[in-house]
Amino acid sequence: ITMVNGYVALDRSRDDQSRSRDLIGVDDPAVLATEWARHVAWRGVGRLQGLVDALPFGLGAAEAADRLEEAVCDVERAIRDMRTDPPPIEHSATSPPTRLSEASRRERIRAMEHLPAGPLTDTQVTAFWRDGYVLMDGAVSTGQLAALRGAVAGWVEESRDHDGPWGTTMDGRGRFDVQPGHSAEYPALRRVASPQEVCDVHLRIMRDSLLVDAAAQLVGPNLVVNNVKTNCKQPGVGTTVRFHQDFAYEAHSNADMVAVLVFVDDVTIHNGPLEIVTGTHRGPVFDHWQDGIFTGTIVDEDLATVGAPVACHGPAGSACLMHTRLVHGSAANLTDQPRTLAIFSYRSEDSRILH
């Protein structure tokens, strides 16, 4: 039907696998724009026809708008991409990338000024680099939030059929992890690794959402997905996460990395919220080894040298964007309500893993 960059599914309800934007400056522009537009139009017609054929009565205005927005998201993205010149990419054949200087960061930001405005205000961007985190309201739509909750509820229900961890990711890691004491009667799903491999809504949010645009404002414009996971604290589960820095787990050539933690449930000061120590991303990466063993935690003596933690809480659908070097942890959920975070981590394309 169309000529596109790569094989694509004929089922237009699935996410688009083509990468036409990557061909700007490579393919003949007299051919690329037309074929790109035809491909996107073909997908849009199919998705809109799907609404005509199957959209049920009884939807509220917000959900109906979400369905329409999802149907035309490829068209909107293509229009935006076609009207935006890609920023220049610098390559070095002689030396690996290093931590960006403030001057280099300002140059990168200037290169982004011609892009459409992102969801974060200038004040929020400044706060992120000053404090190491920033809160974002309405990070996902009501439809996306409902789908996230449905996926997690399904996994919790599935966990009743297992007496321990189960499933395997595409790269061989365990998929579903449960808390000690888990049972069919009292399910205690704790973590889902790489949920985007088995869940369409995680994949859609990871690829094309306000979260991606916000991450690009902070460490872009060119992004790489670092990892995706879902962390759960079921009602009454006493799991705590000791204070640590993510960068100690995943050393890269620079620290232009951000984790976007979406609040799938309402997060309060009582149900195990994320706790961060403001400004510690600008300090040292503390030792996470004790007696030759990687414990993944910071010792109390080092914690005593930093400030008191601050709880990050807010309504479901909001998010906390957190720098990879920021000291953080969380307390136990001692309430009768779940606390679930869908976490999408991104890094600048010039931030390369060192191990």
PDB file of N, CA and C in Angstrom, residues 128 132-133 191 226-229 231 241-261 274-277 280-281 283-289 294-298 320-330 341 343-347 351 353-355:
ATOM      1  N   PHE A 128      14.021  21.319  37.927  1.00  0.00           N
ATOM      2  CA  PHE A 128      14.600  19.984  37.788  1.00  0.00           C
ATOM      3  C   PHE A 128      16.113  20.021  37.949  1.00  0.00           C
ATOM      4  N   GLY A 132      16.847  18.384  41.219  1.00  0.00           N
ATOM      5  CA  GLY A 132      17.018  16.984  40.849  1.00  0.00           C
ATOM      6  C   GLY A 132      15.724  16.260  40.566  1.00  0.00           C
ATOM      7  N   TYR A 133      14.601  16.973  40.694  1.00  0.00           N
ATOM      8  CA  TYR A 133      13.307  16.362  40.390  1.00  0.00           C
ATOM      9  C   TYR A 133      12.304  17.471  40.122  1.00  0.00           C
ATOM     10  N   ARG A 191       6.948  -6.246  41.493  1.00  0.00           N
ATOM     11  CA  ARG A 191       7.626  -5.579  40.381  1.00  0.00           C
ATOM     12  C   ARG A 191       7.329  -6.316  39.079  1.00  0.00           C
ATOM     13  N   ASN A 226      15.928   3.880  28.374  1.00  0.00           N
ATOM     14  CA  ASN A 226      16.903   3.176  29.202  1.00  0.00           C
ATOM     15  C   ASN A 226      16.303   1.904  29.793  1.00  0.00           C
ATOM     16  N   ASN A 227      15.147   2.030  30.426  1.00  0.00           N
ATOM     17  CA  ASN A 227      14.433   0.850  30.920  1.00  0.00           C
ATOM     18  C   ASN A 227      13.009   1.240  31.292  1.00  0.00           C
ATOM     19  N   VAL A 228      12.164   0.244  31.423  1.00  0.00           N
ATOM     20  CA  VAL A 228      10.773   0.438  31.824  1.00  0.00           C
ATOM     21  C   VAL A 228      10.446  -0.639  32.856  1.00  0.00           C
ATOM     22  N   LYS A 229       9.741  -0.242  33.896  1.00  0.00           N
ATOM     23  CA  LYS A 229       9.320  -1.206  34.908  1.00  0.00           C
ATOM     24  C   LYS A 229       8.107  -0.663  35.648  1.00  0.00           C
ATOM     25  N   ASN A 231       6.587  -0.728  39.599  1.00  0.00           N
ATOM     26  CA  ASN A 231       6.829  -1.069  41.004  1.00  0.00           C
ATOM     27  C   ASN A 231       5.531  -0.945  41.783  1.00  0.00           C
ATOM     28  N   VAL A 241      12.281   0.701  50.545  1.00  0.00           N
ATOM     29  CA  VAL A 241      13.414   0.806  49.631  1.00  0.00           C
ATOM     30  C   VAL A 241      14.426   1.751  50.270  1.00  0.00           C
ATOM     31  N   ARG A 242      15.598   1.243  50.595  1.00  0.00           N
ATOM     32  CA  ARG A 242      16.601   2.058  51.255  1.00  0.00           C
ATOM     33  C   ARG A 242      17.171   3.079  50.273  1.00  0.00           C
ATOM     34  N   PHE A 243      17.726   4.141  50.811  1.00  0.00           N
ATOM     35  CA  PHE A 243      18.186   5.243  49.977  1.00  0.00           C
ATOM     36  C   PHE A 243      19.361   4.817  49.105  1.00  0.00           C
ATOM     37  N   HIS A 244      19.296   5.283  47.847  1.00  0.00           N
ATOM     38  CA  HIS A 244      20.306   4.914  46.858  1.00  0.00           C
ATOM     39  C   HIS A 244      20.278   5.928  45.723  1.00  0.00           C
ATOM     40  N   GLN A 245      21.183   5.762  44.763  1.00  0.00           N
ATOM     41  CA  GLN A 245      21.207   6.552  43.523  1.00  0.00           C
ATOM     42  C   GLN A 245      21.191   5.581  42.351  1.00  0.00           C
ATOM     43  N   ASP A 246      20.293   5.804  41.410  1.00  0.00           N
ATOM     44  CA  ASP A 246      20.176   4.888  40.276  1.00  0.00           C
ATOM     45  C   ASP A 246      21.474   4.808  39.475  1.00  0.00           C
ATOM     46  N   PHE A 247      22.205   5.916  39.387  1.00  0.00           N
ATOM     47  CA  PHE A 247      23.417   5.942  38.568  1.00  0.00           C
ATOM     48  C   PHE A 247      24.451   4.941  39.056  1.00  0.00           C
ATOM     49  N   ALA A 248      24.434   4.596  40.339  1.00  0.00           N
ATOM     50  CA  ALA A 248      25.371   3.606  40.879  1.00  0.00           C
ATOM     51  C   ALA A 248      25.100   2.216  40.318  1.00  0.00           C
ATOM     52  N   TYR A 249      23.875   1.978  39.866  1.00  0.00           N
ATOM     53  CA  TYR A 249      23.506   0.686  39.275  1.00  0.00           C
ATOM     54  C   TYR A 249      23.833   0.628  37.789  1.00  0.00           C
ATOM     55  N   GLU A 250      23.919   1.779  37.144  1.00  0.00           N
ATOM     56  CA  GLU A 250      23.975   1.819  35.685  1.00  0.00           C
ATOM     57  C   GLU A 250      24.896   2.947  35.223  1.00  0.00           C
ATOM     58  N   ALA A 251      26.180   2.799  35.493  1.00  0.00           N
ATOM     59  CA  ALA A 251      27.133   3.850  35.134  1.00  0.00           C
ATOM     60  C   ALA A 251      27.153   4.069  33.625  1.00  0.00           C
ATOM     61  N   HIS A 252      27.045   5.342  33.232  1.00  0.00           N
ATOM     62  CA  HIS A 252      27.066   5.732  31.828  1.00  0.00           C
ATOM     63  C   HIS A 252      28.121   6.808  31.599  1.00  0.00           C
ATOM     64  N   SER A 253      28.356   7.106  30.341  1.00  0.00           N
ATOM     65  CA  SER A 253      29.390   8.080  29.992  1.00  0.00           C
ATOM     66  C   SER A 253      29.013   9.492  30.410  1.00  0.00           C
ATOM     67  N   ASN A 254      27.744   9.782  30.580  1.00  0.00           N
ATOM     68  CA  ASN A 254      27.322  11.019  31.234  1.00  0.00           C
ATOM     69  C   ASN A 254      26.002  10.752  31.931  1.00  0.00           C
ATOM     70  N   ALA A 255      25.612  11.667  32.794  1.00  0.00           N
ATOM     71  CA  ALA A 255      24.448  11.457  33.660  1.00  0.00           C
ATOM     72  C   ALA A 255      23.209  12.174  33.155  1.00  0.00           C
ATOM     73  N   ASP A 256      23.104  12.398  31.851  1.00  0.00           N
ATOM     74  CA  ASP A 256      21.897  12.993  31.290  1.00  0.00           C
ATOM     75  C   ASP A 256      20.842  11.905  31.154  1.00  0.00           C
ATOM     76  N   MET A 257      20.277  11.535  32.298  1.00  0.00           N
ATOM     77  CA  MET A 257      19.322  10.437  32.391  1.00  0.00           C
ATOM     78  C   MET A 257      18.204  10.850  33.341  1.00  0.00           C
ATOM     79  N   VAL A 258      16.978  10.513  32.977  1.00  0.00           N
ATOM     80  CA  VAL A 258      15.833  10.893  33.791  1.00  0.00           C
ATOM     81  C   VAL A 258      14.858   9.729  33.881  1.00  0.00           C
ATOM     82  N   ALA A 259      14.348   9.491  35.081  1.00  0.00           N
ATOM     83  CA  ALA A 259      13.298   8.492  35.298  1.00  0.00           C
ATOM     84  C   ALA A 259      11.979   9.229  35.494  1.00  0.00           C
ATOM     85  N   VAL A 260      10.960   8.820  34.737  1.00  0.00           N
ATOM     86  CA  VAL A 260       9.625   9.411  34.870  1.00  0.00           C
ATOM     87  C   VAL A 260       8.757   8.396  35.605  1.00  0.00           C
ATOM     88  N   LEU A 261       8.372   8.743  36.828  1.00  0.00           N
ATOM     89  CA  LEU A 261       7.595   7.841  37.670  1.00  0.00           C
ATOM     90  C   LEU A 261       6.139   8.291  37.652  1.00  0.00           C
ATOM     91  N   LEU A 274       7.545   7.952  47.080  1.00  0.00           N
ATOM     92  CA  LEU A 274       8.951   8.209  46.791  1.00  0.00           C
ATOM     93  C   LEU A 274       9.434   9.315  47.716  1.00  0.00           C
ATOM     94  N   GLU A 275      10.633   9.132  48.293  1.00  0.00           N
ATOM     95  CA  GLU A 275      11.245  10.154  49.127  1.00  0.00           C
ATOM     96  C   GLU A 275      12.593  10.525  48.518  1.00  0.00           C
ATOM     97  N   ILE A 276      12.806  11.795  48.284  1.00  0.00           N
ATOM     98  CA  ILE A 276      14.026  12.243  47.623  1.00  0.00           C
ATOM     99  C   ILE A 276      14.768  13.237  48.516  1.00  0.00           C
ATOM    100  N   VAL A 277      16.077  13.352  48.285  1.00  0.00           N
ATOM    101  CA  VAL A 277      16.895  14.329  48.998  1.00  0.00           C
ATOM    102  C   VAL A 277      17.298  15.398  47.992  1.00  0.00           C
ATOM    103  N   THR A 280      20.854  16.481  45.699  1.00  0.00           N
ATOM    104  CA  THR A 280      21.961  15.522  45.800  1.00  0.00           C
ATOM    105  C   THR A 280      22.460  15.047  44.443  1.00  0.00           C
ATOM    106  N   HIS A 281      21.723  15.334  43.367  1.00  0.00           N
ATOM    107  CA  HIS A 281      22.213  14.972  42.027  1.00  0.00           C
ATOM    108  C   HIS A 281      23.439  15.790  41.647  1.00  0.00           C
ATOM    109  N   GLY A 283      25.823  16.455  43.815  1.00  0.00           N
ATOM    110  CA  GLY A 283      26.906  16.017  44.694  1.00  0.00           C
ATOM    111  C   GLY A 283      27.541  14.733  44.204  1.00  0.00           C
ATOM    112  N   PRO A 284      28.232  14.015  45.088  1.00  0.00           N
ATOM    113  CA  PRO A 284      28.940  12.794  44.676  1.00  0.00           C
ATOM    114  C   PRO A 284      27.993  11.618  44.452  1.00  0.00           C
ATOM    115  N   VAL A 285      28.470  10.636  43.691  1.00  0.00           N
ATOM    116  CA  VAL A 285      27.813   9.336  43.646  1.00  0.00           C
ATOM    117  C   VAL A 285      28.386   8.544  44.809  1.00  0.00           C
ATOM    118  N   PHE A 286      27.584   8.241  45.798  1.00  0.00           N
ATOM    119  CA  PHE A 286      28.062   7.594  47.004  1.00  0.00           C
ATOM    120  C   PHE A 286      28.377   6.116  46.752  1.00  0.00           C
ATOM    121  N   ASP A 287      29.211   5.586  47.619  1.00  0.00           N
ATOM    122  CA  ASP A 287      29.587   4.171  47.536  1.00  0.00           C
ATOM    123  C   ASP A 287      28.373   3.304  47.880  1.00  0.00           C
ATOM    124  N   HIS A 288      28.040   2.379  46.999  1.00  0.00           N
ATOM    125  CA  HIS A 288      26.935   1.453  47.231  1.00  0.00           C
ATOM    126  C   HIS A 288      27.445   0.040  47.515  1.00  0.00           C
ATOM    127  N   TRP A 289      28.721  -0.071  47.851  1.00  0.00           N
ATOM    128  CA  TRP A 289      29.343  -1.341  48.204  1.00  0.00           C
ATOM    129  C   TRP A 289      29.664  -1.332  49.698  1.00  0.00           C
ATOM    130  N   PHE A 294      28.046  -5.537  46.649  1.00  0.00           N
ATOM    131  CA  PHE A 294      27.188  -4.468  46.162  1.00  0.00           C
ATOM    132  C   PHE A 294      25.818  -4.610  46.802  1.00  0.00           C
ATOM    133  N   THR A 295      25.518  -3.728  47.742  1.00  0.00           N
ATOM    134  CA  THR A 295      24.230  -3.772  48.443  1.00  0.00           C
ATOM    135  C   THR A 295      23.194  -2.877  47.776  1.00  0.00           C
ATOM    136  N   GLY A 296      23.659  -1.961  46.914  1.00  0.00           N
ATOM    137  CA  GLY A 296      22.744  -1.060  46.244  1.00  0.00           C
ATOM    138  C   GLY A 296      22.158  -0.006  47.153  1.00  0.00           C
ATOM    139  N   THR A 297      22.792   0.248  48.300  1.00  0.00           N
ATOM    140  CA  THR A 297      22.277   1.236  49.244  1.00  0.00           C
ATOM    141  C   THR A 297      23.413   2.121  49.737  1.00  0.00           C
ATOM    142  N   ILE A 298      23.034   3.274  50.272  1.00  0.00           N
ATOM    143  CA  ILE A 298      24.002   4.227  50.823  1.00  0.00           C
ATOM    144  C   ILE A 298      24.052   4.036  52.336  1.00  0.00           C
ATOM    145  N   CYS A 320       6.494  12.121  38.740  1.00  0.00           N
ATOM    146  CA  CYS A 320       7.715  12.744  39.246  1.00  0.00           C
ATOM    147  C   CYS A 320       8.836  12.430  38.260  1.00  0.00           C
ATOM    148  N   LEU A 321       9.510  13.463  37.755  1.00  0.00           N
ATOM    149  CA  LEU A 321      10.658  13.285  36.868  1.00  0.00           C
ATOM    150  C   LEU A 321      11.898  13.455  37.719  1.00  0.00           C
ATOM    151  N   MET A 322      12.746  12.432  37.759  1.00  0.00           N
ATOM    152  CA  MET A 322      13.848  12.371  38.721  1.00  0.00           C
ATOM    153  C   MET A 322      15.182  12.134  38.022  1.00  0.00           C
ATOM    154  N   HIS A 323      16.194  12.905  38.415  1.00  0.00           N
ATOM    155  CA  HIS A 323      17.545  12.754  37.876  1.00  0.00           C
ATOM    156  C   HIS A 323      18.175  11.468  38.379  1.00  0.00           C
ATOM    157  N   THR A 324      18.995  10.837  37.545  1.00  0.00           N
ATOM    158  CA  THR A 324      19.565   9.528  37.868  1.00  0.00           C
ATOM    159  C   THR A 324      20.507   9.546  39.068  1.00  0.00           C
ATOM    160  N   ARG A 325      21.095  10.730  39.398  1.00  0.00           N
ATOM    161  CA  ARG A 325      22.032  10.808  40.523  1.00  0.00           C
ATOM    162  C   ARG A 325      21.362  11.219  41.833  1.00  0.00           C
ATOM    163  N   LEU A 326      20.067  11.453  41.802  1.00  0.00           N
ATOM    164  CA  LEU A 326      19.378  11.940  42.996  1.00  0.00           C
ATOM    165  C   LEU A 326      19.239  10.821  44.034  1.00  0.00           C
ATOM    166  N   VAL A 327      19.557  11.116  45.283  1.00  0.00           N
ATOM    167  CA  VAL A 327      19.393  10.163  46.381  1.00  0.00           C
ATOM    168  C   VAL A 327      17.898  10.021  46.672  1.00  0.00           C
ATOM    169  N   HIS A 328      17.413   8.781  46.717  1.00  0.00           N
ATOM    170  CA  HIS A 328      15.991   8.555  46.943  1.00  0.00           C
ATOM    171  C   HIS A 328      15.746   7.182  47.544  1.00  0.00           C
ATOM    172  N   GLY A 329      14.579   7.000  48.114  1.00  0.00           N
ATOM    173  CA  GLY A 329      14.137   5.736  48.680  1.00  0.00           C
ATOM    174  C   GLY A 329      12.632   5.808  48.885  1.00  0.00           C
ATOM    175  N   SER A 330      12.075   4.882  49.672  1.00  0.00           N
ATOM    176  CA  SER A 330      10.642   4.953  49.988  1.00  0.00           C
ATOM    177  C   SER A 330      10.355   4.115  51.218  1.00  0.00           C
ATOM    178  N   LEU A 341       3.684   2.538  40.796  1.00  0.00           N
ATOM    179  CA  LEU A 341       4.399   3.485  39.947  1.00  0.00           C
ATOM    180  C   LEU A 341       4.758   2.793  38.640  1.00  0.00           C
ATOM    181  N   ILE A 343       7.208   3.226  35.678  1.00  0.00           N
ATOM    182  CA  ILE A 343       8.455   3.988  35.568  1.00  0.00           C
ATOM    183  C   ILE A 343       9.024   3.849  34.163  1.00  0.00           C
ATOM    184  N   PHE A 344       9.247   4.992  33.528  1.00  0.00           N
ATOM    185  CA  PHE A 344       9.803   5.050  32.175  1.00  0.00           C
ATOM    186  C   PHE A 344      11.099   5.875  32.255  1.00  0.00           C
ATOM    187  N   SER A 345      12.228   5.241  31.982  1.00  0.00           N
ATOM    188  CA  SER A 345      13.521   5.913  32.108  1.00  0.00           C
ATOM    189  C   SER A 345      14.122   6.172  30.729  1.00  0.00           C
ATOM    190  N   TYR A 346      14.638   7.385  30.552  1.00  0.00           N
ATOM    191  CA  TYR A 346      15.224   7.805  29.277  1.00  0.00           C
ATOM    192  C   TYR A 346      16.613   8.379  29.530  1.00  0.00           C
ATOM    193  N   ARG A 347      17.426   8.351  28.479  1.00  0.00           N
ATOM    194  CA  ARG A 347      18.747   8.973  28.546  1.00  0.00           C
ATOM    195  C   ARG A 347      19.036   9.664  27.227  1.00  0.00           C
ATOM    196  N   SER A 351      24.642   9.347  25.928  1.00  0.00           N
ATOM    197  CA  SER A 351      24.954   8.739  27.226  1.00  0.00           C
ATOM    198  C   SER A 351      25.027   7.226  27.032  1.00  0.00           C
ATOM    199  N   ILE A 353      26.298   3.275  28.040  1.00  0.00           N
ATOM    200  CA  ILE A 353      26.561   2.419  29.184  1.00  0.00           C
ATOM    201  C   ILE A 353      28.033   2.023  29.231  1.00  0.00           C
ATOM    202  N   LEU A 354      28.590   1.948  30.435  1.00  0.00           N
ATOM    203  CA  LEU A 354      30.018   1.694  30.601  1.00  0.00           C
ATOM    204  C   LEU A 354      30.306   0.285  31.112  1.00  0.00           C
ATOM    205  N   HIS A 355      29.298  -0.558  31.207  1.00  0.00           N
ATOM    206  CA  HIS A 355      29.546  -1.923  31.687  1.00  0.00           C
ATOM    207  C   HIS A 355      28.660  -2.901  30.950  1.00  0.00           C
TER     208      HIS A 355
END
